[in-house]
Amino acid sequence: MMHRKTLSAWPGVLEHYRAHMNWIPEGAKIVTLQEGNTPLIPAPRFAEQAGGGFDLFLKYEAVNPTASFKDRGMTAAMTQALARGAKLVICASTGNTSASAAAYAGRAGLRCAVLLPHGKIALGKLAQARMYGAEMIALRGNFDDALRVVRELGTRPGVEVVNSINPVRIEGQKTAAFEICDILGRAPDFHFLPVGNAGNITAYWRGFKEYHQQGMISALPHMCGFQAAGAAPIVEGHPIADPQTIATAIRIGNPASWEGATTAVSESHGLIESVTDTEILAAYSMIARLEGLFVEPACAAPLAGLLRKGRQGLIPKGSIVTVTLTGHGLKDPDTAMDQNKVEAQVVEPNVDAVLTALAD
Ligand code: AN7
């Protein structure tokens, strides 16, 4: 007799959380790559570096189909675009939105154009947009310029904008907060995440609040957002004309969901702060080495923030802390290679040669 566990198919975030998705048009074909259901990974060694005394779990969004959290929102945006009979879907992007849009549009059979800041997109993300077949347009400008153009194009008939200014993107992304609560059986005390265009912090806060209103959780987390110091408009209280950071994903000077972020922070008694590129790179290396999690630099912003807050003693003993790791390290191989210059030792293929190399 053969014993085996039955693996149940995960249908993607829209089907799984359909009861929380009242915007889906009746009879709509769901465009999905079975995104979501990502692991919540304990990270005790990193927590120790941040002062210890609390339980840390990392929401590893890198294992979504296009290797970032954007897929949760893109299943929603593309489902809606298809139902509306869109002729063209467009987005501005620092890279991950374009990769996700390209993949989901291809699957839906929709034409997709992505507007990218010229020269500032991580290599892996560009490879994705090419492979999934998007039409790529590089603008001599930054993300904020691209989003301005996209907003204007979006008023034309048949054009569907799939940036997070599209409200259903937020609906899809709120499912990450549901998953965290479903796994923990409660809400975390603190939730940390990077902030760029501020769609994701808005989405998480909506998800946590909905679960709270529905009696699924009895308390809400403090929302803790982190921007990169050279691209920290919300922290500084004004748009940044020429944002700069190594974390190109969050190189954004005028976030579309600015108010969503400030509302999440004030309602949750949380915080929004900035971390320097030096702090980002330190946390980027540390999480890879201590926990085996290779993330892109943007994800290291909240990790750097946690190191700071934990070391300042601002995380009460016994707390549960969650951090969203929004995108995969393989997206940005150039930063990884620059960060660590250690080359492999080249030796003859025998045991002695290998032992000699290891003896150094
Ligand atoms: C890895 O792809 O804006 O605050 O155009 O790729 O919701 O914008 C990406 C943003 C964090 C910030 N981490 O999230 C884009 C884009 C990663 C990201 C963010 C992004 P938001």
PDB file of C-alpha atoms and ligand atoms in Angstrom, residues 68-70 92-98 125 143 163-164 173 194-201 249-250 252 296 298-299 326-327, ligand 1:
ATOM      1  CA  SER A  68       8.087  39.687  -6.465  1.00  0.00           C
ATOM      2  CA  PHE A  69       4.972  40.671  -4.515  1.00  0.00           C
ATOM      3  CA  LYS A  70       3.590  42.492  -7.561  1.00  0.00           C
ATOM      4  CA  ALA A  92       5.343  52.764 -15.345  1.00  0.00           C
ATOM      5  CA  SER A  93       7.852  50.725 -13.412  1.00  0.00           C
ATOM      6  CA  THR A  94      11.117  50.532 -11.550  1.00  0.00           C
ATOM      7  CA  GLY A  95      11.173  46.940 -12.850  1.00  0.00           C
ATOM      8  CA  ASN A  96       9.065  44.527 -10.845  1.00  0.00           C
ATOM      9  CA  THR A  97       5.682  45.873 -11.914  1.00  0.00           C
ATOM     10  CA  SER A  98       6.781  45.637 -15.549  1.00  0.00           C
ATOM     11  CA  LYS A 125      13.786  42.561 -14.351  1.00  0.00           C
ATOM     12  CA  PHE A 143       9.767  56.571 -12.379  1.00  0.00           C
ATOM     13  CA  ASN A 163       0.043  50.503 -11.708  1.00  0.00           C
ATOM     14  CA  SER A 164      -1.177  50.614  -8.115  1.00  0.00           C
ATOM     15  CA  GLN A 173      -2.000  42.857  -2.602  1.00  0.00           C
ATOM     16  CA  PRO A 194       9.809  48.892   2.160  1.00  0.00           C
ATOM     17  CA  VAL A 195       7.983  51.932   0.784  1.00  0.00           C
ATOM     18  CA  GLY A 196       8.358  53.182  -2.780  1.00  0.00           C
ATOM     19  CA  ASN A 197       5.152  54.170  -4.512  1.00  0.00           C
ATOM     20  CA  ALA A 198       3.413  53.249  -1.213  1.00  0.00           C
ATOM     21  CA  GLY A 199       0.848  50.873  -2.737  1.00  0.00           C
ATOM     22  CA  ASN A 200       1.957  47.915  -0.677  1.00  0.00           C
ATOM     23  CA  ILE A 201       1.844  49.564   2.755  1.00  0.00           C
ATOM     24  CA  ALA A 249      12.991  49.361  -6.952  1.00  0.00           C
ATOM     25  CA  ILE A 250      12.155  52.139  -4.492  1.00  0.00           C
ATOM     26  CA  ILE A 252      10.608  57.031  -6.326  1.00  0.00           C
ATOM     27  CA  GLU A 296      16.913  42.463  -3.768  1.00  0.00           C
ATOM     28  CA  ALA A 298      14.809  47.258  -1.604  1.00  0.00           C
ATOM     29  CA  CYS A 299      13.883  44.423   0.764  1.00  0.00           C
ATOM     30  CA  THR A 326       9.267  41.945  -1.581  1.00  0.00           C
ATOM     31  CA  GLY A 327      11.550  40.677  -4.365  1.00  0.00           C
TER      32      GLY A 327
HETATM   33  C1  AN7 B   1      11.108  44.853  -4.573  1.00  0.00           C
HETATM   34  O1  AN7 B   1       7.950  47.883  -9.915  1.00  0.00           O
HETATM   35  O2  AN7 B   1       7.248  50.578  -7.925  1.00  0.00           O
HETATM   36  O3  AN7 B   1       5.643  51.002  -2.008  1.00  0.00           O
HETATM   37  O4  AN7 B   1       7.416  49.902 -10.497  1.00  0.00           O
HETATM   38  O5  AN7 B   1       9.845  46.403  -6.565  1.00  0.00           O
HETATM   39  O6  AN7 B   1       4.125  49.416  -3.180  1.00  0.00           O
HETATM   40  O7  AN7 B   1       5.700  50.858  -4.474  1.00  0.00           O
HETATM   41  C2  AN7 B   1       8.261  48.573  -7.266  1.00  0.00           C
HETATM   42  C3  AN7 B   1       8.239  48.765  -5.931  1.00  0.00           C
HETATM   43  C4  AN7 B   1       9.297  47.395  -2.679  1.00  0.00           C
HETATM   44  C5  AN7 B   1       7.867  49.312  -3.151  1.00  0.00           C
HETATM   45  N1  AN7 B   1      10.056  46.352  -3.006  1.00  0.00           N
HETATM   46  O8  AN7 B   1       6.512  48.975  -3.103  1.00  0.00           O
HETATM   47  C6  AN7 B   1       7.689  49.052  -9.646  1.00  0.00           C
HETATM   48  C7  AN7 B   1       7.700  49.488  -8.232  1.00  0.00           C
HETATM   49  C8  AN7 B   1      10.241  46.026  -4.285  1.00  0.00           C
HETATM   50  C9  AN7 B   1       9.638  46.773  -5.293  1.00  0.00           C
HETATM   51  C10 AN7 B   1       8.683  48.179  -3.625  1.00  0.00           C
HETATM   52  C11 AN7 B   1       8.860  47.887  -4.960  1.00  0.00           C
HETATM   53  P1  AN7 B   1       5.421  50.120  -3.205  1.00  0.00           P
END
